[in-house]
Coordinates of C-alpha atoms and ligand atoms in Angstrom, one line a residue:
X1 CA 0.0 0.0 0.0
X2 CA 1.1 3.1 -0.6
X3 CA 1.5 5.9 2.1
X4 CA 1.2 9.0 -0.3
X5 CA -0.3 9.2 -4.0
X6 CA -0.6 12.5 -5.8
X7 CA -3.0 12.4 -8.7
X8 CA -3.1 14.5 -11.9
X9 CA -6.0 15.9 -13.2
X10 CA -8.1 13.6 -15.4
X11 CA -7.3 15.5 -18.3
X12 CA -2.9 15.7 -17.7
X13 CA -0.8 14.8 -21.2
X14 CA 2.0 12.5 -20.2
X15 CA 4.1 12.7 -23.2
X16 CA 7.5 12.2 -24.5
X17 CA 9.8 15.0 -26.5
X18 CA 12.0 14.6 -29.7
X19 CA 13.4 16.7 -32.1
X20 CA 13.3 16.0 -35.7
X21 CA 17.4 16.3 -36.6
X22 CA 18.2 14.3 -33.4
X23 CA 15.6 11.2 -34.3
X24 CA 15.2 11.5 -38.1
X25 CA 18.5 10.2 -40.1
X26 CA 19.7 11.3 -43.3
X27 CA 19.0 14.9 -42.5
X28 CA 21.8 16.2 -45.3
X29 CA 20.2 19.5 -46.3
X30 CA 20.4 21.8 -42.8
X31 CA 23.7 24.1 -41.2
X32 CA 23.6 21.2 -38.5
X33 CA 24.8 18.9 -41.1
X34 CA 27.0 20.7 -42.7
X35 CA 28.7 21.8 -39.5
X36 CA 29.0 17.7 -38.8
X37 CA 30.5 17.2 -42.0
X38 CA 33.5 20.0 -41.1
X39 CA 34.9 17.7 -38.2
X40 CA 37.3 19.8 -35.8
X41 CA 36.0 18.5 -32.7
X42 CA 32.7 20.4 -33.9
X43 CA 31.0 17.3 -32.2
X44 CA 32.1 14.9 -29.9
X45 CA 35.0 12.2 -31.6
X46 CA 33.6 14.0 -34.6
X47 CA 30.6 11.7 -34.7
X48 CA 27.9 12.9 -37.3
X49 CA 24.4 12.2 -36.8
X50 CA 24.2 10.2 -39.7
X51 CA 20.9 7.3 -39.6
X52 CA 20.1 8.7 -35.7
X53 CA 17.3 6.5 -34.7
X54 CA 16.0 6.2 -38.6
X55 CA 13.1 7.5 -38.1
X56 CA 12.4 9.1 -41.7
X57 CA 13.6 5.5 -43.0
X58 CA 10.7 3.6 -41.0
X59 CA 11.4 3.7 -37.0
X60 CA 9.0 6.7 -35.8
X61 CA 6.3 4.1 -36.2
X62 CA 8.2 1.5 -34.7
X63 CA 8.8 4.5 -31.4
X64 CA 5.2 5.7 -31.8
X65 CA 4.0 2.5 -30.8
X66 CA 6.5 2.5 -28.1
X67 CA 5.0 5.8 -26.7
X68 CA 1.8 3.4 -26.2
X69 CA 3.6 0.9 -24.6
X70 CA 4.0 3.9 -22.3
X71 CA 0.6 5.0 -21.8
X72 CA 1.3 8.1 -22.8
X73 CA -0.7 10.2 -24.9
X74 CA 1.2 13.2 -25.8
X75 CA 4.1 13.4 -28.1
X76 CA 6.1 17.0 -28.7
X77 CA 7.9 16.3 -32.3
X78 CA 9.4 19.0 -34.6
X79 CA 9.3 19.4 -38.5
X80 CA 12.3 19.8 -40.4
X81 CA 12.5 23.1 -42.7
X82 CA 15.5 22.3 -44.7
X83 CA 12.4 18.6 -46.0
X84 CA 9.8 20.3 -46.6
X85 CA 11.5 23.6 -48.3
X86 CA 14.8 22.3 -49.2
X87 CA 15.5 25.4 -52.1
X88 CA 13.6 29.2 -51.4
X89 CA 10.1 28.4 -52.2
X90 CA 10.1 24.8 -53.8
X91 CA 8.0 22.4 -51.7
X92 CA 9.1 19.1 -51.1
X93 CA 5.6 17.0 -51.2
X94 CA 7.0 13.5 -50.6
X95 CA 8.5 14.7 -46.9
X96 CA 5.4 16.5 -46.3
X97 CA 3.3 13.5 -46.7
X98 CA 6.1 11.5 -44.7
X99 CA 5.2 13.8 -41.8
X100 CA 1.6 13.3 -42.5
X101 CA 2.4 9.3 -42.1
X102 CA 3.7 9.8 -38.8
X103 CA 1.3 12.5 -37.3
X104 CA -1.3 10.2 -38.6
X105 CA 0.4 7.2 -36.7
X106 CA 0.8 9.2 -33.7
X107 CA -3.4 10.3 -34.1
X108 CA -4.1 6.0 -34.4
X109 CA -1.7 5.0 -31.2
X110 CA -3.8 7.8 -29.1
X111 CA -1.1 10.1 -29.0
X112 CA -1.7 13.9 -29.4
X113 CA 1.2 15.4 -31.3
X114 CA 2.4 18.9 -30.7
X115 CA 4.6 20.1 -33.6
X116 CA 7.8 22.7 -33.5
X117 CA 8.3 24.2 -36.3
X118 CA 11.5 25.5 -35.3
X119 CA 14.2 23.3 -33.4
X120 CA 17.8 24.4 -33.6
X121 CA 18.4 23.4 -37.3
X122 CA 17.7 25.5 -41.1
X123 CA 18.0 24.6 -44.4
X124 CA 21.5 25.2 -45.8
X125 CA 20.3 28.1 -48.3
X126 CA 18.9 29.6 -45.0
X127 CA 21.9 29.7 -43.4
X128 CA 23.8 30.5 -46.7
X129 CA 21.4 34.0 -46.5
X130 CA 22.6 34.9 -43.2
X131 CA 20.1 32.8 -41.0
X132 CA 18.9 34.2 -37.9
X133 CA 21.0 37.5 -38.7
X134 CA 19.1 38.1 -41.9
X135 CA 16.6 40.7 -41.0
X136 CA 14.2 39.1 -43.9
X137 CA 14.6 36.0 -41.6
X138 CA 11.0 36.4 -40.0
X139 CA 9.7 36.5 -43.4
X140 CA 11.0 33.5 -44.7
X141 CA 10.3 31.3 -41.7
X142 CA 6.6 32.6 -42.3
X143 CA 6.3 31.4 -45.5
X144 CA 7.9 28.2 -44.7
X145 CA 5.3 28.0 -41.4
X146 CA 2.3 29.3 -43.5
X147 CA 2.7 26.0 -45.6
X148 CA 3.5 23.5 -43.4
X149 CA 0.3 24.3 -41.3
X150 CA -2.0 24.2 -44.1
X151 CA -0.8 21.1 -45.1
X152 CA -0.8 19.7 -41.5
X153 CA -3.6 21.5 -39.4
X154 CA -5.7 18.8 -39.9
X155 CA -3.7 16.5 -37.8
X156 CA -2.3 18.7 -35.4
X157 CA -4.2 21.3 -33.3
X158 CA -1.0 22.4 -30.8
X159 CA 1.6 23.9 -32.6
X160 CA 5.0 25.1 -30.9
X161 CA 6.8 28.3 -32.9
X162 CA 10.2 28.3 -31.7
X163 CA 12.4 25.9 -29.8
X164 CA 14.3 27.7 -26.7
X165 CA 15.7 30.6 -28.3
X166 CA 18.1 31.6 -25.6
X167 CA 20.0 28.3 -26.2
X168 CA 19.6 28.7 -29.7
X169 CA 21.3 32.7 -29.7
X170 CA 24.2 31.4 -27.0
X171 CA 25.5 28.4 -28.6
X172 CA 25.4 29.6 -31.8
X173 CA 26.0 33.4 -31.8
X174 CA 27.8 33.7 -28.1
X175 CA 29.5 30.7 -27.0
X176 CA 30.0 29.3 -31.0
X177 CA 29.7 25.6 -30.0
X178 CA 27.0 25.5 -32.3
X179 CA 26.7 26.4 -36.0
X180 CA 27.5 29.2 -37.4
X181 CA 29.7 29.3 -34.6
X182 CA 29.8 33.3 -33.4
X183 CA 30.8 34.8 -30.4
X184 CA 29.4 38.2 -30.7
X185 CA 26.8 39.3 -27.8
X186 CA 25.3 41.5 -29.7
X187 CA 24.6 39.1 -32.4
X188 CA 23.2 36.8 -29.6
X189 CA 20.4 39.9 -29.2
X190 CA 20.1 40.4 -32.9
X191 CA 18.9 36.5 -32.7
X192 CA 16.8 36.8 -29.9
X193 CA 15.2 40.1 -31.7
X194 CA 14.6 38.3 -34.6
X195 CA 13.5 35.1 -33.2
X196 CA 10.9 37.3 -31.2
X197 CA 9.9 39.3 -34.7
X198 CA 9.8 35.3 -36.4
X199 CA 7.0 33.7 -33.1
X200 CA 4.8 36.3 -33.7
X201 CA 4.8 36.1 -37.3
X202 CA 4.4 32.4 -37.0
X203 CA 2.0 32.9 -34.1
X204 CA -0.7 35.4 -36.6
X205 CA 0.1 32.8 -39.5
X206 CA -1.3 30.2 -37.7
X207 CA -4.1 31.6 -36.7
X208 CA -5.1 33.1 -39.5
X209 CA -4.7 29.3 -40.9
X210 CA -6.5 27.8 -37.8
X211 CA -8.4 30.1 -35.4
X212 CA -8.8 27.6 -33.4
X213 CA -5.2 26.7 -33.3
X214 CA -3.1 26.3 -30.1
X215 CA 0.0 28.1 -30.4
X216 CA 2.9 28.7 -28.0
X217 CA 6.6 28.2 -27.7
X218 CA 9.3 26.1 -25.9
X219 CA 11.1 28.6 -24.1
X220 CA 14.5 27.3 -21.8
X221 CA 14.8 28.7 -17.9
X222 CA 17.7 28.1 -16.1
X223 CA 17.1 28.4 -12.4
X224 CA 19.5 31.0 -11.6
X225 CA 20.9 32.0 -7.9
X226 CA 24.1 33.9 -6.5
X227 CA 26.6 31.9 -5.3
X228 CA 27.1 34.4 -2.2
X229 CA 23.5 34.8 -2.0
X230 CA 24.8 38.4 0.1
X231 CA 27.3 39.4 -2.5
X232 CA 26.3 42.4 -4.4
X233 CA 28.5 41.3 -7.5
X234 CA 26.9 38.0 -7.6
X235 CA 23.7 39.2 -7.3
X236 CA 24.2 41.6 -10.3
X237 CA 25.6 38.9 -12.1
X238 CA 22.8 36.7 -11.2
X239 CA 20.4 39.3 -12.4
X240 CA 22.4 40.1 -15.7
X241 CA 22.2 36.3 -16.8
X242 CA 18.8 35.7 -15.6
X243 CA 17.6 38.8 -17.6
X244 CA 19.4 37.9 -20.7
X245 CA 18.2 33.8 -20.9
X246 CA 15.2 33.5 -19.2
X247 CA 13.4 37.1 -19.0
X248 CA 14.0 39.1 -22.5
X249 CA 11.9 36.6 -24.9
X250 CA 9.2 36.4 -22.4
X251 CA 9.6 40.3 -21.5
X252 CA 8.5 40.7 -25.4
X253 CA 5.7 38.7 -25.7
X254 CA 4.5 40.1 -22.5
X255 CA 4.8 43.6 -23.3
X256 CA 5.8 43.9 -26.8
X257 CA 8.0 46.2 -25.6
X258 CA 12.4 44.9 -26.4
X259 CA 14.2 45.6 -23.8
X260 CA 18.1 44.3 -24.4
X261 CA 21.1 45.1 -21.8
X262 CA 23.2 45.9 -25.3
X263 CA 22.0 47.5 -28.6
X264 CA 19.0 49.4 -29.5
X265 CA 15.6 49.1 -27.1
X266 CA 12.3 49.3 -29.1
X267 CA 9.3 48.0 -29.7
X268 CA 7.7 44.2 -31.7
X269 CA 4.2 45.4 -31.3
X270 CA 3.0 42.6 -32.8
X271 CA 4.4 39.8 -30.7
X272 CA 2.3 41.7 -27.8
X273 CA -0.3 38.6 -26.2
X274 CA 1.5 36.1 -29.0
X275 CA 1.1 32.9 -26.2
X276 CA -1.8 30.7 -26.3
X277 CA 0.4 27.9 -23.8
X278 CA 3.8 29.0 -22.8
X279 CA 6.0 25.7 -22.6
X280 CA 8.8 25.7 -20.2
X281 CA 12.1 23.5 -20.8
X282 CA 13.9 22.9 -17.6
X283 CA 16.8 20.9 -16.8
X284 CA 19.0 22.7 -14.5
X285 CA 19.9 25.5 -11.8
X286 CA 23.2 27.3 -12.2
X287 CA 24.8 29.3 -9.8
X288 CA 26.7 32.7 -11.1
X289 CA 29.7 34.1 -9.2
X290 CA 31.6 37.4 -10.5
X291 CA 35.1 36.3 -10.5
X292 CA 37.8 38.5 -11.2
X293 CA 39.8 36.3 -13.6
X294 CA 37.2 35.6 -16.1
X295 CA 37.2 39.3 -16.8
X296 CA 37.6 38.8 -20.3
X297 CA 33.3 37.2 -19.8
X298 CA 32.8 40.4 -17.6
X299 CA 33.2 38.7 -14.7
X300 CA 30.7 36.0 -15.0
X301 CA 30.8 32.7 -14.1
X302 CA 28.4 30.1 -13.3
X303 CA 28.4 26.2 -12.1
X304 CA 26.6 23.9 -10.0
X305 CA 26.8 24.3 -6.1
X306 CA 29.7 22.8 -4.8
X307 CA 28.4 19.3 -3.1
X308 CA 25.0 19.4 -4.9
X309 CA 24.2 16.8 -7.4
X310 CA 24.8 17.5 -11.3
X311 CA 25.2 16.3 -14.4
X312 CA 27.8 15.6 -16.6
X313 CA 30.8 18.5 -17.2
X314 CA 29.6 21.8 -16.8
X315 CA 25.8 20.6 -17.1
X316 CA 24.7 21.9 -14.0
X317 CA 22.9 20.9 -11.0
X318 CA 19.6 18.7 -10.9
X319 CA 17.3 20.7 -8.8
X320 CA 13.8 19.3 -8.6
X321 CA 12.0 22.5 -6.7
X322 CA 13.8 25.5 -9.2
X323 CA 10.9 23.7 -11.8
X324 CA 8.0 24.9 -9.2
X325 CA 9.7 28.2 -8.9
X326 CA 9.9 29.2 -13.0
X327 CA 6.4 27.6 -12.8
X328 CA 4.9 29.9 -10.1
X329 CA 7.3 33.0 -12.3
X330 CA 5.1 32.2 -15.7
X331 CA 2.0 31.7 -14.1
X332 CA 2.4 35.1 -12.4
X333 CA 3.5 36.8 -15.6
X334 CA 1.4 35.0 -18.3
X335 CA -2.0 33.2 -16.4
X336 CA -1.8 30.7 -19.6
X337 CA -1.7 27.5 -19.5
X338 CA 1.8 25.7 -19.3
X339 CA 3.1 22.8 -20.3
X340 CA 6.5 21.2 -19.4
X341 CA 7.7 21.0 -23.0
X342 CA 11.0 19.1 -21.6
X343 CA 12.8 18.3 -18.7
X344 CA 15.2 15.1 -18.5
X345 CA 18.6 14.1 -17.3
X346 CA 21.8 12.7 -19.1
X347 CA 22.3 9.1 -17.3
X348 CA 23.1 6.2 -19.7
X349 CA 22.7 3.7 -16.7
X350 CA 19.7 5.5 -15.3
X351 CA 21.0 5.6 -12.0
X352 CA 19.2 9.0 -11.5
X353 CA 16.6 9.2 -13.9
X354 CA 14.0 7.5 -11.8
X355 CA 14.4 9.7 -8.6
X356 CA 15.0 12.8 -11.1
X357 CA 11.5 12.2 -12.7
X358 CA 9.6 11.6 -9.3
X359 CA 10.8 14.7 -7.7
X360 CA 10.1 16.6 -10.7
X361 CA 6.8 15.7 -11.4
X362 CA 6.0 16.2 -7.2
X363 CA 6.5 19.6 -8.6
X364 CA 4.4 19.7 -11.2
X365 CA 1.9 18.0 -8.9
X366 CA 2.2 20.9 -6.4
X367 CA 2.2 23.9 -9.2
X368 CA -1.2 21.9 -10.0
X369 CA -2.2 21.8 -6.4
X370 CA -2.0 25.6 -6.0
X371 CA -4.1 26.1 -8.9
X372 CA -1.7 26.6 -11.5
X373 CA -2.9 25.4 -14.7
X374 CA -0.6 23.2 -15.8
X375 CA -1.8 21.1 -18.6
X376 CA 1.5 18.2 -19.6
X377 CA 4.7 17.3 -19.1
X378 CA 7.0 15.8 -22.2
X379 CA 9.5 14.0 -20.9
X380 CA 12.9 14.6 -23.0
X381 CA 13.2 11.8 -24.3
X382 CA 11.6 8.5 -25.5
X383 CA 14.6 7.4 -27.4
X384 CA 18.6 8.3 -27.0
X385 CA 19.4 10.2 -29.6
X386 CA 22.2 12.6 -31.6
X387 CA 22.6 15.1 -28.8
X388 CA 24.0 18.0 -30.6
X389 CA 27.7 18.8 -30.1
X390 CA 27.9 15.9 -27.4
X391 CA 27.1 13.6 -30.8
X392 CA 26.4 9.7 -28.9
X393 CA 28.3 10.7 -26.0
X394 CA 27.1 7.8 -23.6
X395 CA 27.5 10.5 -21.1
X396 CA 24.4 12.4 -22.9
X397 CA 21.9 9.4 -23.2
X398 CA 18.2 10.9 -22.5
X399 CA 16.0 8.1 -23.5
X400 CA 13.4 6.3 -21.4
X401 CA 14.6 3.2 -23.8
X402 CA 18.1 3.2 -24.8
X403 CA 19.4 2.9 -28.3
X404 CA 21.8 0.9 -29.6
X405 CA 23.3 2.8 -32.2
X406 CA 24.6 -0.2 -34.7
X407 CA 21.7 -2.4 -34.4
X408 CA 19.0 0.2 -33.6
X409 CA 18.0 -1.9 -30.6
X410 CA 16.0 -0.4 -28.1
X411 CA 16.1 -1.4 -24.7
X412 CA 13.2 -0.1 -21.8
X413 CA 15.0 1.1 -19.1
X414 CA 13.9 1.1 -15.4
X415 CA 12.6 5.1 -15.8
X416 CA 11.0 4.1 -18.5
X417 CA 8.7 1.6 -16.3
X418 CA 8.3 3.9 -14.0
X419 CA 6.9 6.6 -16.5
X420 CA 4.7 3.9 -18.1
X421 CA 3.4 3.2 -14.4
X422 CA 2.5 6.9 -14.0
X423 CA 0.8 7.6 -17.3
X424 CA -1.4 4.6 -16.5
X425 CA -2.6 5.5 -12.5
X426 CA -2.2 9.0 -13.9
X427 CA 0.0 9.4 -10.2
X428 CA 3.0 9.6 -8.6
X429 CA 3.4 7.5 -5.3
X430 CA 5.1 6.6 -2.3
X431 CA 5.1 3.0 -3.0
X432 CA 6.9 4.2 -6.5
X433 CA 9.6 5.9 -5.0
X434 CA 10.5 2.8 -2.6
X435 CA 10.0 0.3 -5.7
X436 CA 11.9 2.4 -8.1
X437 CA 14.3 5.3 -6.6
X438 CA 14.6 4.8 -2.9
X439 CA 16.9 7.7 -2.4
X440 CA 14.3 10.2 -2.7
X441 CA 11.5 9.0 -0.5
X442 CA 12.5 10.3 2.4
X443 CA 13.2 14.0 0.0
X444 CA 9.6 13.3 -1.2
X445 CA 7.7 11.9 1.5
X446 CA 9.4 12.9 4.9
X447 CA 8.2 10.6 7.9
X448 CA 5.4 9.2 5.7
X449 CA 6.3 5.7 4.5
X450 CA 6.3 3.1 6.7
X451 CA 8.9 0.7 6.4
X452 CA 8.8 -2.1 4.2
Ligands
BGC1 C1 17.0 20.8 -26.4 C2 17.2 19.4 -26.9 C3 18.3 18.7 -26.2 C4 18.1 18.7 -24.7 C5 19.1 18.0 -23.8 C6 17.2 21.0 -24.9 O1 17.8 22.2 -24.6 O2 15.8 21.4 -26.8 O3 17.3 19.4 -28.2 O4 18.6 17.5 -26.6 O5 18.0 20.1 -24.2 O6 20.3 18.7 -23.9

């Protein structure tokens, strides 16, 4: 018997995430490819991401029948621009009807898809025009949006603009880990300008498509604290970071007012009210410290807490009750409905992953219990998969099942049970916790289990 159960509303999405360039295969037509193909230590060992987990050649049904193994009945995918408009205005039918294939698959299996249209990658002649620095950008990803939802809308009512543009602008126009490989700060708020200008394009577009359309965006949130919690530089530091990632995309669609540290304030009137959901990516908390010798980064640092529990190199730590803050924070400045469009932890022998996804969903569970409307939580991710710069890195495995990368074998892991288990009772438990990650019971349910 269990001693505690929190239930979900009737009507929760359990789902899964995945992003098309990470699952698909044979993506040979984006900047993410080509910047695989350049080798350098781009990507980890200079892997590539090659067949991925093949699912253009056959495998998303295989995994979509996997996400009803689950029980779950949500699935967050993205569509691939560089497919479905691999040259300016020339539509690609045949990868258009392959995405109708597997939104269709996902409809039969019970599962409610969400589609991103944007998710880190763009077709090469995108790139080639100055991507996300091309101030015709917003434009040209309207175009590309206006026809993939009239060809789609019938099979997909939740549509998702724009995948985490903060991580997008840093890694590719501040830290350059990712293609086209900047470091420029001010072109990291040209990005985040233009990314704000391209959501509310997409966001009209799709409604002028589909009034009845749900339209939002995935938008990371680092959960960001002073190391000295007293120290004035910290704090300003803290505040500087936290301003940049997590507040100036929301501060837009809030306000439509732009408000960068650097370059010109003004105004994107039009991306005023653009959120019909917000979705919130979280994985980790950071904590920043001004330290004289990385002067050349003004002073800022950041890094997990000394002692605390974290992921892989400079991932960060796992910290379950930063989620229920960043909630509470969106709730207050949005009152829309929110979904957790991806949270999940690097463990390839999911030592952590169980306990990681109980305490995060007792979160969820309590954001819920005061009220807040939080409608799903996508779990990143069903499958391993190519993980960006950190390639196959077994140190980056996400998936509830594993992936053997030669053979394509997948293999449920003990998370993935556990997530099955939930989606079914629609709970999170006591008797859970003890069965599958005993080190958080006592974190979770203090003084309420009895003992076995
Ligand atoms: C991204 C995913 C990525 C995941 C894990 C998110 O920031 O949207 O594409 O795989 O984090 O690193």
């Amino acid at each position: 018997m269990a001693d505690a159960t929190h239930i979900f509303p009737v009507d929760f999405l359990w789902g899964t995430a995945t992003a098309a360039h990470q699952v698909e295969g044979d993506n040979t037509n984006n900047d993410w490819y080509a910047w695989e193909q350049k080798g350098g230590g781009r990507v980890f060992e200079d892997q590539v991401s090659g067949k991925a987990c093949k699912w253009w050649s056959g495998h998303a049904e295989k995994d979509i029948k996997r996400m009803a193994d689950l029980n779950t009945n949500a699935h967050r995918l993205s569509i691939e621009w560089s497919r479905i408009e691999p040259e300016p205005g020339q539509w690609n039918h045949d990868a258009i009807d392959r995405y109708r294939a597997i939104l269709t698959a996902m409809r039969d299996a019970g599962v409610q898809p969400m589609v991103t249209l944007h998710h880190f990658t763009n077709p090469i002649w995108v790139a080639e025009q100055g991507g996300w620095l091309n101030p015709e950008i917003s434009t040209l990803f309207q175009r590309f949006v206006q026809k993939a939802v009239a060809e789609m809308a019938d099979l997909c009512d939740v549509w998702c603009t724009i995948n985490e543009p903060s991580v997008y602008a840093a890694k590719g126009f501040y830290d350059g880990s990712w293609p086209p490989g900047q470091a420029n700060l001010g072109h990291y708020f040209q990005v985040m300008h233009n990314m704000a200008e391209a959501h509310a394009a997409a966001y009209h577009a799709i409604h002028e498509l589909r009034p009845q359309a749900r339209v939002g965006m995935a938008h990371h949130m680092v959960y960001w604290k002073p190391l000295r919690s007293a120290n004035p530089l910290d704090r300003t530091v803290t505040h500087l970071l936290d301003g940049m990632f997590n507040g100036l995309f929301l501060d837009v669609i809030a306000t439509g007012q732009w408000r960068p540290i650097i370059g010109k304030k003004g105004e994107i009137p039009q991306a005023k009210g653009t959120l019909d959901w917000i979705g919130l990516n979280y994985y980790q908390r950071w904590d920043a410290a001004f330290k004289l010798n990385a002067l050349k980064a003004l002073g800022i640092t950041y890094s997990a807490r000394p002692g605390a529990p974290k992921g892989p190199q400079s991932w960060g730590e796992f910290y379950p009750e930063g989620l229920l803050e960043l909630i509470k924070r969106l709730h207050r400045q949005f009152n829309k409905p929110i979904y957790i469009t991806e949270n999940g932890v690097p463990d390839e022998t999911d030592t952590i992953r169980p306990g990681f996804l109980l305490e995060h969903l007792q979160q969820v569970w309590k954001a819920i219990m005061h009220s807040i409307p939080v409608k799903g939580y996508y779990f990143w991710s069903l499958v391993d998969n190519f993980e960006w710069a950190e390639g196959l890195d077994p140190r980056y495995r996400f998936g509830l099942y594993g992936v053997d990368f030669k053979t394509q074998k997948r293999t449920l892991r003990n998370s993935g049970k556990l997530y099955k288990e939930i989606a079914k009772t629609n709970a999170i438990s006591s008797d859970m916790a003890r069965r599958y990650a005993p080190e958080v019971v006592e974190r979770m349910f203090p003084g309420k289990v009895s003992p076995r």
